[in-house]
Amino acid sequence: MEPGGTAIVTGASAGIGAALAPRLAAAGWDVLLVARRAERIEALAQEIARAHGREARALALDVARDDAFAALEAACPAPAVLVNNAGAGRFGPAEATPADEQAATVRLNCEALTRLTLGYLPGMLARGRGVILNVASIAAFQPVPYFAVYAATKAYVLSLSEALDVEARARGVRVVAVCPGPVPTEFQGIAGSPDARLTPRHALRTAEQVADACVAAVRRPRPVVVPAPVHGFMRWAQRFVPRSTVLGMAAKSMKKRME
Ligand SMILES: NC(=O)c1ccc[n+]([C@@H]2O[C@H](COP(=O)([O-])OP(=O)(O)OC[C@H]3O[C@@H](n4cnc5c(N)ncnc54)[C@H](OP(=O)(O)O)[C@@H]3O)[C@@H](O)[C@H]2O)c1
């Protein structure tokens, strides 16, 4: 997609979203930064406007609220780009996390993303222009014991995005799933998962590298973008391995991280 119009980035106060918003502005989009921590996105919006001479606004919003789409639509009725990046999860045995907290993960990663996606999709289709970029994860590729609910939410994001892309593509709108592997951000502290920097270097990406892949995906959309080639290979190779073997390997690797 050629630059122009507004790009909404949810989860823009930290990590991948905070790296992505200035890159989209530098590439030619106005940006609307969304997250709950107002002071962070307001400061980043000011910095972006100064550095890139584009309109950069901040909207403090919990995207998991029932009325989140209405609030976002009031601030930006017709975005060219929507990046559903806000997301979280809880690492460890499923029963160790209260059910309400697990349900909140589903609400943020799946329900909120669906409401924003389907809220903006009709307008984009009517205009014949738009990209919706949904940040999934390599955890979407297979069930992940000890990160079960999070991985299941990301499988949903991947499935939804691929299906919607087929529906929308011929009408000028693309829906892209971005599937990063480990990225050192605030995510690990919130998830209680191991430091991403323990990941081998060939499988590790910085938030800035993932953000670069996101900008490239907005400019030249493909249904699924996997920033690290090793994870693209892993996804391809899984087709030839029994599901039970893949699950066993995933369980072993996650268990090791809990030690
Ligand atoms: N880091 C990784 O290893 C990794 C790997 C694969 C995929 N991902 C995915 O990448 C995305 C970004 O993660 P990250 O690593 O950048 O995490 P992060 O550093 O924890 O940032 C998460 C962002 O989401 C926002 N957020 C969380 N809950 C929200 C809510 N209810 N409403 C609005 N904003 C909310 C946070 O802002 P506030 O707290 O200010 O609201 C923050 O800006 C997530 O979808 C994550 O699942 C991450």
PDB file of C-alpha atoms and ligand atoms in Angstrom:
ATOM      1  CA  MET A   1       0.000   0.000   0.000  1.00  0.00           C
ATOM      2  CA  GLU A   2       1.215   3.492  -0.828  1.00  0.00           C
ATOM      3  CA  PRO A   3       1.626   5.701   2.272  1.00  0.00           C
ATOM      4  CA  GLY A   4      -1.092   8.227   3.104  1.00  0.00           C
ATOM      5  CA  GLY A   5      -3.852   8.586   5.683  1.00  0.00           C
ATOM      6  CA  THR A   6      -3.765   7.495   9.295  1.00  0.00           C
ATOM      7  CA  ALA A   7      -2.291   4.364  10.825  1.00  0.00           C
ATOM      8  CA  ILE A   8      -3.694   3.300  14.195  1.00  0.00           C
ATOM      9  CA  VAL A   9      -1.249   1.368  16.393  1.00  0.00           C
ATOM     10  CA  THR A  10      -2.622  -0.315  19.510  1.00  0.00           C
ATOM     11  CA  GLY A  11      -0.144  -1.152  22.244  1.00  0.00           C
ATOM     12  CA  ALA A  12       2.003   1.815  21.247  1.00  0.00           C
ATOM     13  CA  SER A  13       3.314   2.616  24.738  1.00  0.00           C
ATOM     14  CA  ALA A  14       6.003  -0.111  24.788  1.00  0.00           C
ATOM     15  CA  GLY A  15       7.831  -2.806  22.862  1.00  0.00           C
ATOM     16  CA  ILE A  16       6.914  -3.525  19.265  1.00  0.00           C
ATOM     17  CA  GLY A  17       4.153  -0.898  19.077  1.00  0.00           C
ATOM     18  CA  ALA A  18       6.406   1.897  20.377  1.00  0.00           C
ATOM     19  CA  ALA A  19       9.020   0.965  17.771  1.00  0.00           C
ATOM     20  CA  LEU A  20       6.447   0.707  14.997  1.00  0.00           C
ATOM     21  CA  ALA A  21       4.624   4.041  15.380  1.00  0.00           C
ATOM     22  CA  PRO A  22       7.644   6.277  14.532  1.00  0.00           C
ATOM     23  CA  ARG A  23       8.561   3.988  11.622  1.00  0.00           C
ATOM     24  CA  LEU A  24       5.085   4.291  10.114  1.00  0.00           C
ATOM     25  CA  ALA A  25       5.295   8.093  10.504  1.00  0.00           C
ATOM     26  CA  ALA A  26       8.733   8.114   8.866  1.00  0.00           C
ATOM     27  CA  ALA A  27       7.291   6.065   5.986  1.00  0.00           C
ATOM     28  CA  GLY A  28       4.502   8.603   5.365  1.00  0.00           C
ATOM     29  CA  TRP A  29       1.490   7.842   7.539  1.00  0.00           C
ATOM     30  CA  ASP A  30      -0.108  10.041  10.206  1.00  0.00           C
ATOM     31  CA  VAL A  31      -0.337   7.981  13.373  1.00  0.00           C
ATOM     32  CA  LEU A  32      -2.769   7.464  16.225  1.00  0.00           C
ATOM     33  CA  LEU A  33      -1.113   5.827  19.225  1.00  0.00           C
ATOM     34  CA  VAL A  34      -3.340   3.776  21.512  1.00  0.00           C
ATOM     35  CA  ALA A  35      -2.565   2.242  24.921  1.00  0.00           C
ATOM     36  CA  ARG A  36      -3.676   2.619  28.542  1.00  0.00           C
ATOM     37  CA  ARG A  37      -0.612   4.575  29.761  1.00  0.00           C
ATOM     38  CA  ALA A  38      -1.471   8.082  28.580  1.00  0.00           C
ATOM     39  CA  GLU A  39       1.763   9.841  29.518  1.00  0.00           C
ATOM     40  CA  ARG A  40       3.897   7.411  27.530  1.00  0.00           C
ATOM     41  CA  ILE A  41       1.916   7.642  24.282  1.00  0.00           C
ATOM     42  CA  GLU A  42       1.499  11.407  24.597  1.00  0.00           C
ATOM     43  CA  ALA A  43       5.271  11.858  24.942  1.00  0.00           C
ATOM     44  CA  LEU A  44       5.921   9.480  22.023  1.00  0.00           C
ATOM     45  CA  ALA A  45       3.329  11.224  19.840  1.00  0.00           C
ATOM     46  CA  GLN A  46       5.013  14.597  20.469  1.00  0.00           C
ATOM     47  CA  GLU A  47       8.401  13.108  19.650  1.00  0.00           C
ATOM     48  CA  ILE A  48       7.064  11.585  16.409  1.00  0.00           C
ATOM     49  CA  ALA A  49       5.397  14.828  15.296  1.00  0.00           C
ATOM     50  CA  ARG A  50       8.659  16.723  15.931  1.00  0.00           C
ATOM     51  CA  ALA A  51      10.905  14.173  14.245  1.00  0.00           C
ATOM     52  CA  HIS A  52       8.785  13.270  11.216  1.00  0.00           C
ATOM     53  CA  GLY A  53       6.555  16.320  10.649  1.00  0.00           C
ATOM     54  CA  ARG A  54       3.419  14.184  10.531  1.00  0.00           C
ATOM     55  CA  GLU A  55       0.249  14.311  12.584  1.00  0.00           C
ATOM     56  CA  ALA A  56       0.747  12.098  15.620  1.00  0.00           C
ATOM     57  CA  ARG A  57      -1.995  11.762  18.202  1.00  0.00           C
ATOM     58  CA  ALA A  58      -2.419   9.728  21.371  1.00  0.00           C
ATOM     59  CA  LEU A  59      -5.594   8.102  22.661  1.00  0.00           C
ATOM     60  CA  ALA A  60      -5.455   6.578  26.143  1.00  0.00           C
ATOM     61  CA  LEU A  61      -7.781   3.599  25.902  1.00  0.00           C
ATOM     62  CA  ASP A  62      -8.185   0.074  27.212  1.00  0.00           C
ATOM     63  CA  VAL A  63      -8.961  -1.726  23.954  1.00  0.00           C
ATOM     64  CA  ALA A  64     -10.583  -4.583  25.867  1.00  0.00           C
ATOM     65  CA  ARG A  65     -13.422  -2.319  27.002  1.00  0.00           C
ATOM     66  CA  ASP A  66     -16.832  -2.960  25.414  1.00  0.00           C
ATOM     67  CA  ASP A  67     -16.979   0.577  24.049  1.00  0.00           C
ATOM     68  CA  ALA A  68     -13.366   0.644  22.781  1.00  0.00           C
ATOM     69  CA  PHE A  69     -14.291   0.604  19.099  1.00  0.00           C
ATOM     70  CA  ALA A  70     -16.752   3.489  19.544  1.00  0.00           C
ATOM     71  CA  ALA A  71     -14.046   5.543  21.300  1.00  0.00           C
ATOM     72  CA  LEU A  72     -11.495   4.733  18.624  1.00  0.00           C
ATOM     73  CA  GLU A  73     -13.907   5.407  15.767  1.00  0.00           C
ATOM     74  CA  ALA A  74     -14.734   8.803  17.266  1.00  0.00           C
ATOM     75  CA  ALA A  75     -11.000   9.647  17.232  1.00  0.00           C
ATOM     76  CA  CYS A  76     -10.333   8.147  13.802  1.00  0.00           C
ATOM     77  CA  PRO A  77     -13.322   7.167  11.671  1.00  0.00           C
ATOM     78  CA  ALA A  78     -11.444   6.079   8.528  1.00  0.00           C
ATOM     79  CA  PRO A  79      -7.898   4.793   9.072  1.00  0.00           C
ATOM     80  CA  ALA A  80      -5.819   3.536   6.167  1.00  0.00           C
ATOM     81  CA  VAL A  81      -3.983   1.117   8.459  1.00  0.00           C
ATOM     82  CA  LEU A  82      -5.006  -0.621  11.672  1.00  0.00           C
ATOM     83  CA  VAL A  83      -2.297  -2.413  13.649  1.00  0.00           C
ATOM     84  CA  ASN A  84      -3.767  -4.674  16.328  1.00  0.00           C
ATOM     85  CA  ASN A  85      -0.614  -5.063  18.386  1.00  0.00           C
ATOM     86  CA  ALA A  86      -1.824  -4.793  22.015  1.00  0.00           C
ATOM     87  CA  GLY A  87      -1.548  -8.243  23.544  1.00  0.00           C
ATOM     88  CA  ALA A  88      -0.414 -10.182  26.585  1.00  0.00           C
ATOM     89  CA  GLY A  89      -0.313 -13.664  28.083  1.00  0.00           C
ATOM     90  CA  ARG A  90       0.631 -15.668  31.147  1.00  0.00           C
ATOM     91  CA  PHE A  91       3.420 -18.256  31.050  1.00  0.00           C
ATOM     92  CA  GLY A  92       3.296 -21.421  33.216  1.00  0.00           C
ATOM     93  CA  PRO A  93       0.949 -24.302  34.000  1.00  0.00           C
ATOM     94  CA  ALA A  94      -2.584 -23.281  33.028  1.00  0.00           C
ATOM     95  CA  GLU A  95      -4.024 -23.967  36.491  1.00  0.00           C
ATOM     96  CA  ALA A  96      -1.475 -21.644  38.135  1.00  0.00           C
ATOM     97  CA  THR A  97      -3.169 -18.584  36.629  1.00  0.00           C
ATOM     98  CA  PRO A  98      -6.668 -17.593  37.831  1.00  0.00           C
ATOM     99  CA  ALA A  99      -9.352 -18.352  35.250  1.00  0.00           C
ATOM    100  CA  ASP A 100     -10.443 -14.698  35.193  1.00  0.00           C
ATOM    101  CA  GLU A 101      -6.938 -13.661  34.196  1.00  0.00           C
ATOM    102  CA  GLN A 102      -6.848 -16.284  31.428  1.00  0.00           C
ATOM    103  CA  ALA A 103     -10.233 -15.046  30.223  1.00  0.00           C
ATOM    104  CA  ALA A 104      -8.871 -11.484  30.189  1.00  0.00           C
ATOM    105  CA  THR A 105      -6.116 -12.690  27.851  1.00  0.00           C
ATOM    106  CA  VAL A 106      -8.746 -14.077  25.482  1.00  0.00           C
ATOM    107  CA  ARG A 107     -10.675 -10.837  25.742  1.00  0.00           C
ATOM    108  CA  LEU A 108      -7.645  -8.691  24.838  1.00  0.00           C
ATOM    109  CA  ASN A 109      -5.909 -10.907  22.281  1.00  0.00           C
ATOM    110  CA  CYS A 110      -9.041 -12.224  20.521  1.00  0.00           C
ATOM    111  CA  GLU A 111     -12.199 -10.303  21.350  1.00  0.00           C
ATOM    112  CA  ALA A 112     -10.789  -6.777  21.284  1.00  0.00           C
ATOM    113  CA  LEU A 113      -8.800  -7.508  18.121  1.00  0.00           C
ATOM    114  CA  THR A 114     -11.933  -8.915  16.459  1.00  0.00           C
ATOM    115  CA  ARG A 115     -14.082  -5.940  17.430  1.00  0.00           C
ATOM    116  CA  LEU A 116     -11.559  -3.432  16.046  1.00  0.00           C
ATOM    117  CA  THR A 117     -10.906  -5.499  12.911  1.00  0.00           C
ATOM    118  CA  LEU A 118     -14.578  -6.017  12.067  1.00  0.00           C
ATOM    119  CA  GLY A 119     -15.426  -2.487  13.162  1.00  0.00           C
ATOM    120  CA  TYR A 120     -13.080  -0.915  10.619  1.00  0.00           C
ATOM    121  CA  LEU A 121     -13.289  -3.538   7.850  1.00  0.00           C
ATOM    122  CA  PRO A 122     -16.609  -2.400   6.264  1.00  0.00           C
ATOM    123  CA  GLY A 123     -15.350   1.177   5.830  1.00  0.00           C
ATOM    124  CA  MET A 124     -12.053  -0.001   4.362  1.00  0.00           C
ATOM    125  CA  LEU A 125     -13.925  -2.271   1.914  1.00  0.00           C
ATOM    126  CA  ALA A 126     -16.225   0.586   0.921  1.00  0.00           C
ATOM    127  CA  ARG A 127     -13.189   2.789   0.239  1.00  0.00           C
ATOM    128  CA  GLY A 128     -11.351  -0.072  -1.484  1.00  0.00           C
ATOM    129  CA  ARG A 129      -8.219   0.661   0.535  1.00  0.00           C
ATOM    130  CA  GLY A 130      -6.785  -0.550   3.808  1.00  0.00           C
ATOM    131  CA  VAL A 131      -4.375  -2.819   5.621  1.00  0.00           C
ATOM    132  CA  ILE A 132      -5.146  -4.515   8.926  1.00  0.00           C
ATOM    133  CA  LEU A 133      -2.033  -5.892  10.529  1.00  0.00           C
ATOM    134  CA  ASN A 134      -2.656  -8.327  13.371  1.00  0.00           C
ATOM    135  CA  VAL A 135       0.297  -9.192  15.584  1.00  0.00           C
ATOM    136  CA  ALA A 136       0.099 -12.924  16.294  1.00  0.00           C
ATOM    137  CA  SER A 137       3.162 -14.984  17.295  1.00  0.00           C
ATOM    138  CA  ILE A 138       5.043 -18.131  16.405  1.00  0.00           C
ATOM    139  CA  ALA A 139       2.970 -19.559  19.283  1.00  0.00           C
ATOM    140  CA  ALA A 140       0.139 -19.545  16.711  1.00  0.00           C
ATOM    141  CA  PHE A 141       1.715 -22.383  14.748  1.00  0.00           C
ATOM    142  CA  GLN A 142       1.040 -25.163  17.257  1.00  0.00           C
ATOM    143  CA  PRO A 143      -0.438 -25.656  20.729  1.00  0.00           C
ATOM    144  CA  VAL A 144       2.071 -24.636  23.389  1.00  0.00           C
ATOM    145  CA  PRO A 145       1.853 -26.486  26.731  1.00  0.00           C
ATOM    146  CA  TYR A 146       2.610 -24.127  29.650  1.00  0.00           C
ATOM    147  CA  PHE A 147       1.603 -21.161  27.488  1.00  0.00           C
ATOM    148  CA  ALA A 148      -1.660 -22.811  26.472  1.00  0.00           C
ATOM    149  CA  VAL A 149      -4.179 -19.969  26.564  1.00  0.00           C
ATOM    150  CA  TYR A 150      -1.804 -17.431  25.031  1.00  0.00           C
ATOM    151  CA  ALA A 151      -0.873 -19.786  22.177  1.00  0.00           C
ATOM    152  CA  ALA A 152      -4.530 -20.615  21.554  1.00  0.00           C
ATOM    153  CA  THR A 153      -5.372 -16.891  21.305  1.00  0.00           C
ATOM    154  CA  LYS A 154      -2.593 -16.394  18.774  1.00  0.00           C
ATOM    155  CA  ALA A 155      -3.774 -19.405  16.721  1.00  0.00           C
ATOM    156  CA  TYR A 156      -7.143 -17.621  16.606  1.00  0.00           C
ATOM    157  CA  VAL A 157      -5.491 -14.399  15.427  1.00  0.00           C
ATOM    158  CA  LEU A 158      -3.643 -16.244  12.663  1.00  0.00           C
ATOM    159  CA  SER A 159      -6.725 -18.180  11.527  1.00  0.00           C
ATOM    160  CA  LEU A 160      -8.972 -15.112  11.553  1.00  0.00           C
ATOM    161  CA  SER A 161      -6.450 -12.983   9.676  1.00  0.00           C
ATOM    162  CA  GLU A 162      -5.809 -15.560   6.937  1.00  0.00           C
ATOM    163  CA  ALA A 163      -9.529 -16.090   6.360  1.00  0.00           C
ATOM    164  CA  LEU A 164     -10.379 -12.370   6.302  1.00  0.00           C
ATOM    165  CA  ASP A 165      -7.506 -11.682   3.916  1.00  0.00           C
ATOM    166  CA  VAL A 166      -9.045 -14.068   1.387  1.00  0.00           C
ATOM    167  CA  GLU A 167     -12.439 -12.380   1.790  1.00  0.00           C
ATOM    168  CA  ALA A 168     -11.087  -8.838   1.496  1.00  0.00           C
ATOM    169  CA  ARG A 169      -8.145  -9.048  -0.901  1.00  0.00           C
ATOM    170  CA  ALA A 170     -10.077  -8.696  -4.172  1.00  0.00           C
ATOM    171  CA  ARG A 171     -11.711  -5.555  -2.780  1.00  0.00           C
ATOM    172  CA  GLY A 172      -8.478  -3.689  -2.088  1.00  0.00           C
ATOM    173  CA  VAL A 173      -8.058  -4.511   1.604  1.00  0.00           C
ATOM    174  CA  ARG A 174      -5.430  -6.810   3.076  1.00  0.00           C
ATOM    175  CA  VAL A 175      -5.370  -8.520   6.463  1.00  0.00           C
ATOM    176  CA  VAL A 176      -1.885  -9.594   7.513  1.00  0.00           C
ATOM    177  CA  ALA A 177      -0.809 -11.791  10.435  1.00  0.00           C
ATOM    178  CA  VAL A 178       2.673 -10.987  11.744  1.00  0.00           C
ATOM    179  CA  CYS A 179       4.236 -13.862  13.693  1.00  0.00           C
ATOM    180  CA  PRO A 180       7.279 -12.828  15.732  1.00  0.00           C
ATOM    181  CA  GLY A 181       9.299 -15.199  17.879  1.00  0.00           C
ATOM    182  CA  PRO A 182      10.907 -14.012  21.128  1.00  0.00           C
ATOM    183  CA  VAL A 183      11.445 -10.229  21.318  1.00  0.00           C
ATOM    184  CA  PRO A 184      12.866  -8.669  24.503  1.00  0.00           C
ATOM    185  CA  THR A 185      10.135  -6.235  25.652  1.00  0.00           C
ATOM    186  CA  GLU A 186       7.931  -5.721  28.695  1.00  0.00           C
ATOM    187  CA  PHE A 187       6.003  -8.798  27.503  1.00  0.00           C
ATOM    188  CA  GLN A 188       8.243 -11.269  29.387  1.00  0.00           C
ATOM    189  CA  GLY A 189       7.890  -9.422  32.711  1.00  0.00           C
ATOM    190  CA  ILE A 190       4.112  -9.344  32.375  1.00  0.00           C
ATOM    191  CA  ALA A 191       3.890 -12.972  31.188  1.00  0.00           C
ATOM    192  CA  GLY A 192       6.347 -14.244  33.808  1.00  0.00           C
ATOM    193  CA  SER A 193       8.197 -15.934  30.971  1.00  0.00           C
ATOM    194  CA  PRO A 194      11.986 -16.317  30.690  1.00  0.00           C
ATOM    195  CA  ASP A 195      14.189 -13.468  29.510  1.00  0.00           C
ATOM    196  CA  ALA A 196      13.944 -13.441  25.695  1.00  0.00           C
ATOM    197  CA  ARG A 197      17.670 -12.675  25.552  1.00  0.00           C
ATOM    198  CA  LEU A 198      18.329 -16.297  26.539  1.00  0.00           C
ATOM    199  CA  THR A 199      17.032 -17.226  23.070  1.00  0.00           C
ATOM    200  CA  PRO A 200      19.721 -18.156  20.509  1.00  0.00           C
ATOM    201  CA  ARG A 201      20.667 -15.125  18.447  1.00  0.00           C
ATOM    202  CA  HIS A 202      19.435 -16.506  15.123  1.00  0.00           C
ATOM    203  CA  ALA A 203      15.924 -16.829  16.612  1.00  0.00           C
ATOM    204  CA  LEU A 204      15.885 -13.527  18.497  1.00  0.00           C
ATOM    205  CA  ARG A 205      14.589 -10.273  17.048  1.00  0.00           C
ATOM    206  CA  THR A 206      14.504  -6.794  18.558  1.00  0.00           C
ATOM    207  CA  ALA A 207      11.301  -4.767  18.699  1.00  0.00           C
ATOM    208  CA  GLU A 208      12.864  -2.494  16.068  1.00  0.00           C
ATOM    209  CA  GLN A 209      13.498  -5.415  13.693  1.00  0.00           C
ATOM    210  CA  VAL A 210       9.924  -6.659  14.097  1.00  0.00           C
ATOM    211  CA  ALA A 211       8.659  -3.117  13.550  1.00  0.00           C
ATOM    212  CA  ASP A 212      10.663  -2.907  10.308  1.00  0.00           C
ATOM    213  CA  ALA A 213       9.032  -6.171   9.176  1.00  0.00           C
ATOM    214  CA  CYS A 214       5.622  -4.688  10.031  1.00  0.00           C
ATOM    215  CA  VAL A 215       6.251  -1.562   7.924  1.00  0.00           C
ATOM    216  CA  ALA A 216       7.373  -3.751   5.009  1.00  0.00           C
ATOM    217  CA  ALA A 217       4.210  -5.844   5.467  1.00  0.00           C
ATOM    218  CA  VAL A 218       1.999  -2.754   5.310  1.00  0.00           C
ATOM    219  CA  ARG A 219       3.733  -1.590   2.134  1.00  0.00           C
ATOM    220  CA  ARG A 220       3.704  -5.015   0.472  1.00  0.00           C
ATOM    221  CA  PRO A 221       1.126  -7.132   2.267  1.00  0.00           C
ATOM    222  CA  ARG A 222       1.359 -10.918   2.393  1.00  0.00           C
ATOM    223  CA  PRO A 223      -1.053 -13.113   4.374  1.00  0.00           C
ATOM    224  CA  VAL A 224       1.536 -14.232   6.947  1.00  0.00           C
ATOM    225  CA  VAL A 225       4.799 -12.499   7.848  1.00  0.00           C
ATOM    226  CA  VAL A 226       7.382 -14.322   9.985  1.00  0.00           C
ATOM    227  CA  PRO A 227      10.224 -11.912  10.870  1.00  0.00           C
ATOM    228  CA  ALA A 228      12.899 -14.573  11.616  1.00  0.00           C
ATOM    229  CA  PRO A 229      13.587 -17.023   8.745  1.00  0.00           C
ATOM    230  CA  VAL A 230      14.312 -19.835  11.217  1.00  0.00           C
ATOM    231  CA  HIS A 231      10.704 -19.648  12.414  1.00  0.00           C
ATOM    232  CA  GLY A 232       9.409 -19.636   8.842  1.00  0.00           C
ATOM    233  CA  PHE A 233      11.359 -22.833   8.274  1.00  0.00           C
ATOM    234  CA  MET A 234      10.020 -24.317  11.529  1.00  0.00           C
ATOM    235  CA  ARG A 235       6.450 -23.592  10.446  1.00  0.00           C
ATOM    236  CA  TRP A 236       7.029 -25.246   7.061  1.00  0.00           C
ATOM    237  CA  ALA A 237       8.806 -28.292   8.543  1.00  0.00           C
ATOM    238  CA  GLN A 238       6.005 -28.929  11.058  1.00  0.00           C
ATOM    239  CA  ARG A 239       3.789 -30.130   8.204  1.00  0.00           C
ATOM    240  CA  PHE A 240       5.926 -33.240   7.875  1.00  0.00           C
ATOM    241  CA  VAL A 241       6.053 -34.130  11.577  1.00  0.00           C
ATOM    242  CA  PRO A 242       3.220 -35.807  13.551  1.00  0.00           C
ATOM    243  CA  ARG A 243       1.275 -33.380  15.748  1.00  0.00           C
ATOM    244  CA  SER A 244       2.121 -35.471  18.834  1.00  0.00           C
ATOM    245  CA  THR A 245       5.852 -35.013  18.137  1.00  0.00           C
ATOM    246  CA  VAL A 246       5.457 -31.256  17.662  1.00  0.00           C
ATOM    247  CA  LEU A 247       3.513 -31.031  20.936  1.00  0.00           C
ATOM    248  CA  GLY A 248       6.096 -33.119  22.756  1.00  0.00           C
ATOM    249  CA  MET A 249       8.896 -30.881  21.532  1.00  0.00           C
ATOM    250  CA  ALA A 250       6.984 -27.730  22.480  1.00  0.00           C
ATOM    251  CA  ALA A 251       6.248 -29.113  25.970  1.00  0.00           C
ATOM    252  CA  LYS A 252       9.881 -30.072  26.511  1.00  0.00           C
ATOM    253  CA  SER A 253      11.181 -26.692  25.453  1.00  0.00           C
ATOM    254  CA  MET A 254       8.685 -24.788  27.632  1.00  0.00           C
ATOM    255  CA  LYS A 255       9.268 -27.035  30.652  1.00  0.00           C
ATOM    256  CA  LYS A 256      12.986 -26.380  30.364  1.00  0.00           C
ATOM    257  CA  ARG A 257      12.281 -22.649  30.525  1.00  0.00           C
ATOM    258  CA  MET A 258      10.401 -23.100  33.799  1.00  0.00           C
ATOM    259  CA  GLU A 259      13.411 -24.702  35.544  1.00  0.00           C
TER     260      GLU A 259
HETATM  261  N1  LIG B   1       7.706  -9.936  22.997  1.00  0.00           N
HETATM  262  C1  LIG B   1       7.575 -11.114  22.457  1.00  0.00           C
HETATM  263  O1  LIG B   1       8.408 -12.036  22.688  1.00  0.00           O
HETATM  264  C2  LIG B   1       6.448 -11.392  21.500  1.00  0.00           C
HETATM  265  C3  LIG B   1       6.540 -12.513  20.663  1.00  0.00           C
HETATM  266  C4  LIG B   1       5.511 -12.799  19.783  1.00  0.00           C
HETATM  267  C5  LIG B   1       4.407 -11.966  19.745  1.00  0.00           C
HETATM  268  N2  LIG B   1       4.319 -10.889  20.567  1.00  0.00           N
HETATM  269  C6  LIG B   1       3.123 -10.066  20.486  1.00  0.00           C
HETATM  270  O2  LIG B   1       3.492  -8.765  20.116  1.00  0.00           O
HETATM  271  C7  LIG B   1       2.539  -7.818  20.611  1.00  0.00           C
HETATM  272  C8  LIG B   1       3.263  -6.685  21.296  1.00  0.00           C
HETATM  273  O3  LIG B   1       3.974  -7.233  22.386  1.00  0.00           O
HETATM  274  P1  LIG B   1       5.272  -6.575  23.024  1.00  0.00           P
HETATM  275  O4  LIG B   1       6.287  -7.643  23.087  1.00  0.00           O
HETATM  276  O5  LIG B   1       5.578  -5.291  22.371  1.00  0.00           O
HETATM  277  O6  LIG B   1       4.700  -6.381  24.507  1.00  0.00           O
HETATM  278  P2  LIG B   1       4.799  -5.163  25.559  1.00  0.00           P
HETATM  279  O7  LIG B   1       6.137  -4.541  25.542  1.00  0.00           O
HETATM  280  O8  LIG B   1       4.283  -5.748  26.837  1.00  0.00           O
HETATM  281  O9  LIG B   1       3.730  -4.128  24.993  1.00  0.00           O
HETATM  282  C9  LIG B   1       2.352  -4.424  25.013  1.00  0.00           C
HETATM  283  C10 LIG B   1       1.581  -3.187  24.623  1.00  0.00           C
HETATM  284  O10 LIG B   1       0.177  -3.508  24.666  1.00  0.00           O
HETATM  285  C11 LIG B   1      -0.478  -2.502  25.431  1.00  0.00           C
HETATM  286  N3  LIG B   1      -1.672  -3.050  26.053  1.00  0.00           N
HETATM  287  C12 LIG B   1      -1.759  -4.123  26.872  1.00  0.00           C
HETATM  288  N4  LIG B   1      -3.025  -4.291  27.271  1.00  0.00           N
HETATM  289  C13 LIG B   1      -3.750  -3.298  26.691  1.00  0.00           C
HETATM  290  C14 LIG B   1      -5.109  -2.916  26.733  1.00  0.00           C
HETATM  291  N5  LIG B   1      -6.008  -3.617  27.464  1.00  0.00           N
HETATM  292  N6  LIG B   1      -5.527  -1.847  26.023  1.00  0.00           N
HETATM  293  C15 LIG B   1      -4.627  -1.127  25.302  1.00  0.00           C
HETATM  294  N7  LIG B   1      -3.315  -1.435  25.206  1.00  0.00           N
HETATM  295  C16 LIG B   1      -2.897  -2.498  25.917  1.00  0.00           C
HETATM  296  C17 LIG B   1       0.559  -2.036  26.452  1.00  0.00           C
HETATM  297  O11 LIG B   1       0.289  -0.706  26.848  1.00  0.00           O
HETATM  298  P3  LIG B   1      -0.412  -0.244  28.208  1.00  0.00           P
HETATM  299  O12 LIG B   1       0.074  -1.144  29.298  1.00  0.00           O
HETATM  300  O13 LIG B   1       0.062   1.174  28.346  1.00  0.00           O
HETATM  301  O14 LIG B   1      -1.874  -0.337  27.951  1.00  0.00           O
HETATM  302  C18 LIG B   1       1.813  -2.034  25.568  1.00  0.00           C
HETATM  303  O15 LIG B   1       1.877  -0.849  24.828  1.00  0.00           O
HETATM  304  C19 LIG B   1       1.591  -8.618  21.503  1.00  0.00           C
HETATM  305  O16 LIG B   1       0.411  -8.907  20.810  1.00  0.00           O
HETATM  306  C20 LIG B   1       2.361  -9.894  21.795  1.00  0.00           C
HETATM  307  O17 LIG B   1       1.517 -10.981  22.058  1.00  0.00           O
HETATM  308  C21 LIG B   1       5.315 -10.578  21.443  1.00  0.00           C
END
